[in-house]
């Protein structure tokens, strides 16, 4: 059986000033990397490539037993949403596909997309809107699977705040986590519900969403997930009322997607197909055996980010229906979803340039 090794990315040991400069340096490298891609290649245009032969599958360096090595960077520390990865490893689905998979944690939640674009990792977990915004900046990344099919990020207010709709947040303080996308979502929700977004008093609370709401520093937060922040707030005695952005003018977007670079697709699309095949089996295992899948997750939790079993169990219960593609295979992506999200991003000034949606994703 192959092994998954958890590696804290080397940035964790670099000083903060240098760390802040690295994203800019990476972005400076991207035009060079993009120039290496052959846009006439079938992988770049979205046409499936043939899967590699058995002999090709042993070409990866550092792999064990002839397996091809792939690296994937998470969007965050290991938690319930990543259970399909651990299931694919433990049940031997990666090994069956001739793969050895290494999971890496990002030093910063914004690292994953940049590093896959720069060719530092093969695959990464990111978010549908961020993929489109990156392509608007000419960053050559492409989604190859939709993992969580609906928003987890909801507007949250204290249950006893008296606020029963997004529009009632007008004139009040709203905390968000330093992301322009969240500000646009909040404005859309308030406006859609008849409120005045210009009257909102926005407070950038960074990663302090939970204390900002629980202490009454703000009246509502945008950027908290229903399978994490909401569960923690409720467990700590601070019940919340949450509002789904889809009900208030925001398109129904894919919260979590699997991303590759265009160059990576050109070079390794067959191996990426094998990876997707393995995680489909992994997700089916999670759906069929949620208790066992949770045990696998807890066995591989990160020491610096220990998990609460009760929280993760509830999180998995929330996630499973939101990850179900129905009659389509796990990971399937609908072009209409990409079109709607792209249009909304454009209308809200979040795209640096026009994006050709058909090149932003590929279905395996």
Tab-separated table of C-alpha atoms in Angstrom:
chain	number	residue	atom	x	y	z
A	1	UNK	CA	0.000	0.000	0.000
A	2	UNK	CA	1.236	3.467	-0.797
A	3	UNK	CA	1.823	6.006	1.937
A	4	UNK	CA	0.664	9.597	2.338
A	5	UNK	CA	3.234	11.848	3.950
A	6	UNK	CA	2.151	15.088	5.575
A	7	UNK	CA	4.656	17.856	5.030
A	8	UNK	CA	4.412	21.327	6.463
A	9	UNK	CA	5.449	23.508	3.543
A	10	UNK	CA	8.914	25.034	3.948
A	11	UNK	CA	7.519	28.545	4.139
A	12	UNK	CA	6.600	27.861	7.759
A	13	UNK	CA	10.225	28.396	8.706
A	14	UNK	CA	10.691	31.600	6.736
A	15	UNK	CA	10.376	34.986	8.305
A	16	UNK	CA	7.116	36.872	7.775
A	17	UNK	CA	8.607	39.706	5.639
A	18	UNK	CA	10.104	37.185	3.209
A	19	UNK	CA	6.890	35.156	3.273
A	20	UNK	CA	4.911	38.196	2.201
A	21	UNK	CA	7.187	38.728	-0.811
A	22	UNK	CA	7.003	35.144	-2.066
A	23	UNK	CA	3.496	35.311	-3.603
A	24	UNK	CA	4.607	38.299	-5.680
A	25	UNK	CA	7.733	36.432	-6.803
A	26	UNK	CA	5.649	33.409	-7.741
A	27	UNK	CA	3.273	35.526	-9.777
A	28	UNK	CA	6.241	37.082	-11.572
A	29	UNK	CA	7.275	33.576	-12.644
A	30	UNK	CA	3.874	32.641	-14.027
A	31	UNK	CA	4.087	34.397	-17.430
A	32	UNK	CA	7.264	32.419	-18.094
A	33	UNK	CA	5.592	29.181	-17.095
A	34	UNK	CA	2.492	29.989	-19.119
A	35	UNK	CA	4.681	30.641	-22.156
A	36	UNK	CA	5.914	27.049	-21.976
A	37	UNK	CA	2.394	25.650	-22.450
A	38	UNK	CA	1.372	24.458	-25.880
A	39	UNK	CA	-2.120	25.847	-26.352
A	40	UNK	CA	-2.619	23.502	-29.293
A	41	UNK	CA	-2.240	20.490	-27.030
A	42	UNK	CA	-5.477	18.493	-26.487
A	43	UNK	CA	-5.053	18.742	-22.718
A	44	UNK	CA	-4.969	22.515	-22.832
A	45	UNK	CA	-8.120	22.661	-24.947
A	46	UNK	CA	-10.037	20.264	-22.729
A	47	UNK	CA	-9.818	17.165	-24.943
A	48	UNK	CA	-9.082	13.995	-22.926
A	49	UNK	CA	-5.624	12.484	-23.333
A	50	UNK	CA	-4.948	8.782	-23.315
A	51	UNK	CA	-4.140	7.292	-19.926
A	52	UNK	CA	-0.456	6.407	-19.487
A	53	UNK	CA	0.670	2.839	-19.971
A	54	UNK	CA	1.911	0.681	-17.127
A	55	UNK	CA	5.507	1.459	-18.046
A	56	UNK	CA	4.786	5.197	-18.080
A	57	UNK	CA	3.165	4.975	-14.666
A	58	UNK	CA	6.539	4.202	-13.109
A	59	UNK	CA	8.172	7.346	-14.461
A	60	UNK	CA	7.595	9.482	-11.367
A	61	UNK	CA	10.715	10.262	-9.364
A	62	UNK	CA	10.854	9.253	-5.735
A	63	UNK	CA	7.940	6.832	-6.083
A	64	UNK	CA	7.846	3.459	-4.373
A	65	UNK	CA	7.366	0.143	-6.136
A	66	UNK	CA	7.162	1.746	-9.578
A	67	UNK	CA	4.246	3.996	-8.605
A	68	UNK	CA	3.975	7.465	-10.095
A	69	UNK	CA	4.264	10.170	-7.449
A	70	UNK	CA	1.804	13.058	-7.300
A	71	UNK	CA	1.714	15.903	-4.798
A	72	UNK	CA	-1.458	17.673	-3.716
A	73	UNK	CA	-1.699	20.753	-1.531
A	74	UNK	CA	-4.734	21.181	0.693
A	75	UNK	CA	-6.631	24.436	1.001
A	76	UNK	CA	-6.421	24.243	4.814
A	77	UNK	CA	-5.445	21.831	7.564
A	78	UNK	CA	-6.859	18.278	7.264
A	79	UNK	CA	-10.560	18.148	8.155
A	80	UNK	CA	-13.752	16.312	7.219
A	81	UNK	CA	-13.932	17.675	3.682
A	82	UNK	CA	-10.659	15.899	2.880
A	83	UNK	CA	-11.868	12.473	4.032
A	84	UNK	CA	-12.027	11.104	0.484
A	85	UNK	CA	-8.238	11.457	0.221
A	86	UNK	CA	-7.549	9.382	3.320
A	87	UNK	CA	-10.104	6.796	2.236
A	88	UNK	CA	-8.474	6.533	-1.189
A	89	UNK	CA	-5.143	5.889	0.523
A	90	UNK	CA	-6.307	3.500	3.235
A	91	UNK	CA	-8.448	1.404	0.880
A	92	UNK	CA	-5.655	1.180	-1.690
A	93	UNK	CA	-7.412	3.112	-4.453
A	94	UNK	CA	-4.335	5.222	-5.220
A	95	UNK	CA	-2.190	2.086	-5.283
A	96	UNK	CA	-4.634	0.409	-7.673
A	97	UNK	CA	-4.112	3.314	-10.060
A	98	UNK	CA	-0.316	3.075	-9.767
A	99	UNK	CA	-0.013	6.291	-7.768
A	100	UNK	CA	1.870	7.401	-4.692
A	101	UNK	CA	0.239	10.540	-3.327
A	102	UNK	CA	1.859	13.061	-1.020
A	103	UNK	CA	-0.384	15.553	0.783
A	104	UNK	CA	1.056	18.913	1.734
A	105	UNK	CA	-0.418	21.548	4.012
A	106	UNK	CA	-0.144	25.194	2.966
A	107	UNK	CA	1.677	27.653	5.188
A	108	UNK	CA	-1.051	30.105	4.178
A	109	UNK	CA	-4.533	29.409	2.828
A	110	UNK	CA	-3.723	31.431	-0.306
A	111	UNK	CA	-0.654	29.351	-1.181
A	112	UNK	CA	-2.263	26.358	-2.897
A	113	UNK	CA	-3.430	28.005	-6.116
A	114	UNK	CA	-0.194	29.951	-6.560
A	115	UNK	CA	1.999	26.914	-6.021
A	116	UNK	CA	0.147	24.645	-8.439
A	117	UNK	CA	0.277	27.429	-11.032
A	118	UNK	CA	4.032	27.733	-10.520
A	119	UNK	CA	4.524	23.977	-10.850
A	120	UNK	CA	5.636	23.494	-7.246
A	121	UNK	CA	2.866	20.929	-6.632
A	122	UNK	CA	0.900	18.815	-9.096
A	123	UNK	CA	-2.600	19.417	-7.758
A	124	UNK	CA	-4.263	21.750	-5.274
A	125	UNK	CA	-7.589	22.337	-3.607
A	126	UNK	CA	-9.075	25.767	-4.178
A	127	UNK	CA	-12.409	27.467	-4.877
A	128	UNK	CA	-14.365	28.032	-8.086
A	129	UNK	CA	-14.470	31.859	-7.908
A	130	UNK	CA	-10.731	32.013	-7.181
A	131	UNK	CA	-9.970	29.884	-10.226
A	132	UNK	CA	-11.835	32.335	-12.447
A	133	UNK	CA	-10.221	35.357	-10.788
A	134	UNK	CA	-6.797	33.767	-11.235
A	135	UNK	CA	-7.458	33.184	-14.930
A	136	UNK	CA	-8.504	36.824	-15.177
A	137	UNK	CA	-4.956	37.609	-14.044
A	138	UNK	CA	-3.535	35.279	-16.725
A	139	UNK	CA	-2.590	32.632	-14.157
A	140	UNK	CA	-2.760	29.284	-16.061
A	141	UNK	CA	-4.844	27.091	-13.740
A	142	UNK	CA	-7.817	24.866	-14.503
A	143	UNK	CA	-10.359	23.032	-12.344
A	144	UNK	CA	-10.482	19.290	-12.981
A	145	UNK	CA	-13.178	18.306	-10.445
A	146	UNK	CA	-15.892	19.942	-8.330
A	147	UNK	CA	-15.628	18.498	-4.815
A	148	UNK	CA	-18.125	20.559	-2.777
A	149	UNK	CA	-20.893	21.587	-5.140
A	150	UNK	CA	-22.555	24.366	-3.116
A	151	UNK	CA	-21.445	27.251	-0.881
A	152	UNK	CA	-20.330	26.485	2.655
A	153	UNK	CA	-19.623	30.149	3.263
A	154	UNK	CA	-22.817	31.673	4.718
A	155	UNK	CA	-23.646	35.033	6.278
A	156	UNK	CA	-23.973	34.460	10.029
A	157	UNK	CA	-25.534	36.531	12.803
A	158	UNK	CA	-26.127	35.757	16.472
A	159	UNK	CA	-29.396	33.871	16.923
A	160	UNK	CA	-30.566	36.435	19.502
A	161	UNK	CA	-29.509	39.485	17.472
A	162	UNK	CA	-32.991	40.184	16.155
A	163	UNK	CA	-31.628	40.082	12.588
A	164	UNK	CA	-33.820	37.714	10.597
A	165	UNK	CA	-32.778	38.599	7.027
A	166	UNK	CA	-29.638	39.913	5.300
A	167	UNK	CA	-31.321	43.225	4.468
A	168	UNK	CA	-31.671	43.960	8.187
A	169	UNK	CA	-27.900	44.163	8.443
A	170	UNK	CA	-28.068	47.599	6.776
A	171	UNK	CA	-26.344	50.224	8.893
A	172	UNK	CA	-24.735	47.597	11.112
A	173	UNK	CA	-21.213	46.240	11.453
A	174	UNK	CA	-20.262	43.260	9.339
A	175	UNK	CA	-16.998	41.393	9.764
A	176	UNK	CA	-15.254	39.631	6.900
A	177	UNK	CA	-11.918	37.907	6.425
A	178	UNK	CA	-9.840	40.176	4.196
A	179	UNK	CA	-11.269	38.762	0.958
A	180	UNK	CA	-12.851	41.104	-1.645
A	181	UNK	CA	-15.007	38.182	-2.814
A	182	UNK	CA	-16.672	38.028	0.599
A	183	UNK	CA	-17.344	41.757	0.551
A	184	UNK	CA	-19.031	41.371	-2.852
A	185	UNK	CA	-21.100	38.444	-1.589
A	186	UNK	CA	-22.233	40.417	1.434
A	187	UNK	CA	-23.184	43.447	-0.656
A	188	UNK	CA	-25.124	41.268	-3.115
A	189	UNK	CA	-27.057	39.528	-0.332
A	190	UNK	CA	-28.016	42.749	1.445
A	191	UNK	CA	-29.037	44.467	-1.800
A	192	UNK	CA	-30.985	41.414	-3.021
A	193	UNK	CA	-32.947	41.446	0.235
A	194	UNK	CA	-33.896	45.113	-0.112
A	195	UNK	CA	-31.195	46.531	2.164
A	196	UNK	CA	-28.627	49.242	1.551
A	197	UNK	CA	-25.123	47.763	1.135
A	198	UNK	CA	-23.552	51.231	1.117
A	199	UNK	CA	-24.662	51.644	4.738
A	200	UNK	CA	-22.763	48.561	5.913
A	201	UNK	CA	-19.887	49.196	8.289
A	202	UNK	CA	-17.355	46.650	7.097
A	203	UNK	CA	-14.749	45.430	9.568
A	204	UNK	CA	-11.792	43.367	8.370
A	205	UNK	CA	-11.411	40.819	11.175
A	206	UNK	CA	-8.950	38.554	9.354
A	207	UNK	CA	-9.149	35.033	10.713
A	208	UNK	CA	-10.857	36.139	13.931
A	209	UNK	CA	-14.383	35.507	12.676
A	210	UNK	CA	-15.508	33.434	15.659
A	211	UNK	CA	-14.452	35.847	18.438
A	212	UNK	CA	-15.635	38.836	16.402
A	213	UNK	CA	-19.193	37.484	16.405
A	214	UNK	CA	-19.221	35.791	19.812
A	215	UNK	CA	-18.028	38.936	21.620
A	216	UNK	CA	-20.439	41.222	19.779
A	217	UNK	CA	-17.668	43.146	18.058
A	218	UNK	CA	-19.663	42.819	14.833
A	219	UNK	CA	-23.317	42.135	14.092
A	220	UNK	CA	-22.618	39.570	11.380
A	221	UNK	CA	-19.768	37.747	9.687
A	222	UNK	CA	-19.091	36.731	6.081
A	223	UNK	CA	-16.463	34.083	5.504
A	224	UNK	CA	-17.559	31.582	8.139
A	225	UNK	CA	-18.372	28.060	6.975
A	226	UNK	CA	-21.484	26.194	8.086
A	227	UNK	CA	-19.417	23.042	8.633
A	228	UNK	CA	-16.800	24.759	10.795
A	229	UNK	CA	-17.293	28.236	12.270
A	230	UNK	CA	-21.022	27.752	12.767
A	231	UNK	CA	-20.499	24.418	14.515
A	232	UNK	CA	-17.796	25.821	16.788
A	233	UNK	CA	-19.863	28.868	17.705
A	234	UNK	CA	-22.816	26.671	18.601
A	235	UNK	CA	-20.638	24.284	20.595
A	236	UNK	CA	-19.249	27.240	22.560
A	237	UNK	CA	-22.741	28.439	23.442
A	238	UNK	CA	-23.186	31.049	20.732
A	239	UNK	CA	-25.951	29.792	18.413
A	240	UNK	CA	-26.192	31.574	15.090
A	241	UNK	CA	-28.657	32.165	12.299
A	242	UNK	CA	-27.068	31.569	8.893
A	243	UNK	CA	-28.166	32.768	5.463
A	244	UNK	CA	-27.286	30.854	2.294
A	245	UNK	CA	-25.900	33.302	-0.309
A	246	UNK	CA	-27.643	31.331	-3.063
A	247	UNK	CA	-30.986	32.484	-1.643
A	248	UNK	CA	-29.953	36.133	-1.928
A	249	UNK	CA	-28.540	36.825	-5.366
A	250	UNK	CA	-25.188	35.000	-5.300
A	251	UNK	CA	-24.833	32.203	-7.873
A	252	UNK	CA	-24.668	28.632	-6.636
A	253	UNK	CA	-20.910	28.078	-6.873
A	254	UNK	CA	-18.584	25.157	-6.232
A	255	UNK	CA	-17.054	25.782	-2.818
A	256	UNK	CA	-14.142	23.406	-3.306
A	257	UNK	CA	-12.518	22.301	-6.554
A	258	UNK	CA	-9.472	20.273	-7.560
A	259	UNK	CA	-7.027	22.352	-9.582
A	260	UNK	CA	-4.142	21.640	-11.932
A	261	UNK	CA	-1.974	23.921	-14.038
A	262	UNK	CA	-2.309	23.978	-17.804
A	263	UNK	CA	1.296	22.811	-18.088
A	264	UNK	CA	0.580	19.972	-15.667
A	265	UNK	CA	-2.397	18.880	-17.758
A	266	UNK	CA	-0.250	18.946	-20.864
A	267	UNK	CA	2.398	16.773	-19.218
A	268	UNK	CA	0.408	14.486	-16.904
A	269	UNK	CA	-3.278	14.442	-17.777
A	270	UNK	CA	-3.383	10.664	-17.818
A	271	UNK	CA	-2.084	10.506	-14.263
A	272	UNK	CA	-4.581	13.149	-13.168
A	273	UNK	CA	-7.348	10.995	-14.641
A	274	UNK	CA	-6.096	8.117	-12.490
A	275	UNK	CA	-6.101	10.383	-9.433
A	276	UNK	CA	-9.711	11.427	-10.073
A	277	UNK	CA	-10.722	7.790	-10.565
A	278	UNK	CA	-9.180	6.946	-7.180
A	279	UNK	CA	-10.834	9.782	-5.267
A	280	UNK	CA	-14.204	8.871	-6.748
A	281	UNK	CA	-13.830	5.497	-5.097
A	282	UNK	CA	-12.618	7.248	-1.957
A	283	UNK	CA	-15.680	9.484	-1.807
A	284	UNK	CA	-17.978	6.513	-2.329
A	285	UNK	CA	-16.275	4.795	0.579
A	286	UNK	CA	-16.849	7.875	2.754
A	287	UNK	CA	-20.526	7.982	1.777
A	288	UNK	CA	-20.966	4.266	2.499
A	289	UNK	CA	-18.838	4.153	5.671
A	290	UNK	CA	-18.878	7.630	7.289
A	291	UNK	CA	-17.892	6.381	10.755
A	292	UNK	CA	-14.900	4.463	9.432
A	293	UNK	CA	-13.926	7.403	7.226
A	294	UNK	CA	-14.005	9.704	10.240
A	295	UNK	CA	-11.625	7.371	12.088
A	296	UNK	CA	-9.220	7.530	9.153
A	297	UNK	CA	-9.347	11.322	9.243
A	298	UNK	CA	-8.715	11.513	12.983
A	299	UNK	CA	-5.782	9.132	12.647
A	300	UNK	CA	-4.113	11.553	10.249
A	301	UNK	CA	-4.945	14.878	11.863
A	302	UNK	CA	-2.231	17.493	11.929
A	303	UNK	CA	-0.505	17.861	15.317
A	304	UNK	CA	-0.612	21.650	15.073
A	305	UNK	CA	-4.331	21.613	14.247
A	306	UNK	CA	-6.000	18.888	16.353
A	307	UNK	CA	-9.549	18.019	15.417
A	308	UNK	CA	-12.665	17.851	17.576
A	309	UNK	CA	-14.323	14.520	16.784
A	310	UNK	CA	-17.851	15.802	17.448
A	311	UNK	CA	-17.314	18.811	15.169
A	312	UNK	CA	-15.875	16.716	12.358
A	313	UNK	CA	-18.679	14.168	12.604
A	314	UNK	CA	-21.299	16.895	12.235
A	315	UNK	CA	-19.239	18.507	9.496
A	316	UNK	CA	-19.187	15.284	7.501
A	317	UNK	CA	-22.954	14.966	7.838
A	318	UNK	CA	-23.315	18.456	6.344
A	319	UNK	CA	-20.760	17.849	3.598
A	320	UNK	CA	-21.894	14.530	2.156
A	321	UNK	CA	-25.086	15.785	0.462
A	322	UNK	CA	-23.262	18.908	-0.747
A	323	UNK	CA	-20.602	16.753	-2.416
A	324	UNK	CA	-23.090	14.445	-4.134
A	325	UNK	CA	-23.261	14.955	-7.904
A	326	UNK	CA	-26.447	12.899	-8.224
A	327	UNK	CA	-26.583	10.956	-11.476
A	328	UNK	CA	-23.195	12.364	-12.515
A	329	UNK	CA	-19.872	11.016	-11.203
A	330	UNK	CA	-18.224	12.669	-8.207
A	331	UNK	CA	-16.340	15.715	-9.409
A	332	UNK	CA	-18.547	16.461	-12.433
A	333	UNK	CA	-18.657	20.139	-13.424
A	334	UNK	CA	-21.545	21.910	-15.138
A	335	UNK	CA	-20.644	24.551	-17.709
A	336	UNK	CA	-23.741	26.572	-16.732
A	337	UNK	CA	-22.363	26.939	-13.207
A	338	UNK	CA	-19.086	28.304	-14.514
A	339	UNK	CA	-20.903	30.738	-16.798
A	340	UNK	CA	-23.107	32.105	-14.003
A	341	UNK	CA	-20.267	32.516	-11.530
A	342	UNK	CA	-18.102	34.162	-14.163
A	343	UNK	CA	-20.867	36.639	-15.022
A	344	UNK	CA	-21.443	37.541	-11.364
A	345	UNK	CA	-17.724	38.048	-10.763
A	346	UNK	CA	-17.525	40.287	-13.825
A	347	UNK	CA	-20.546	42.343	-12.745
A	348	UNK	CA	-18.933	42.885	-9.350
A	349	UNK	CA	-15.580	43.997	-10.745
A	350	UNK	CA	-13.699	40.957	-9.483
A	351	UNK	CA	-12.141	39.898	-12.779
A	352	UNK	CA	-8.981	41.653	-13.952
A	353	UNK	CA	-9.773	40.678	-17.543
A	354	UNK	CA	-12.393	38.799	-19.519
A	355	UNK	CA	-12.284	35.045	-18.908
A	356	UNK	CA	-13.069	32.350	-21.478
A	357	UNK	CA	-15.048	30.007	-19.234
A	358	UNK	CA	-14.675	26.906	-21.398
A	359	UNK	CA	-10.939	26.946	-20.698
A	360	UNK	CA	-11.372	27.273	-16.928
A	361	UNK	CA	-12.374	23.650	-16.290
A	362	UNK	CA	-12.256	20.143	-17.708
A	363	UNK	CA	-14.310	17.050	-16.898
A	364	UNK	CA	-12.687	13.635	-16.583
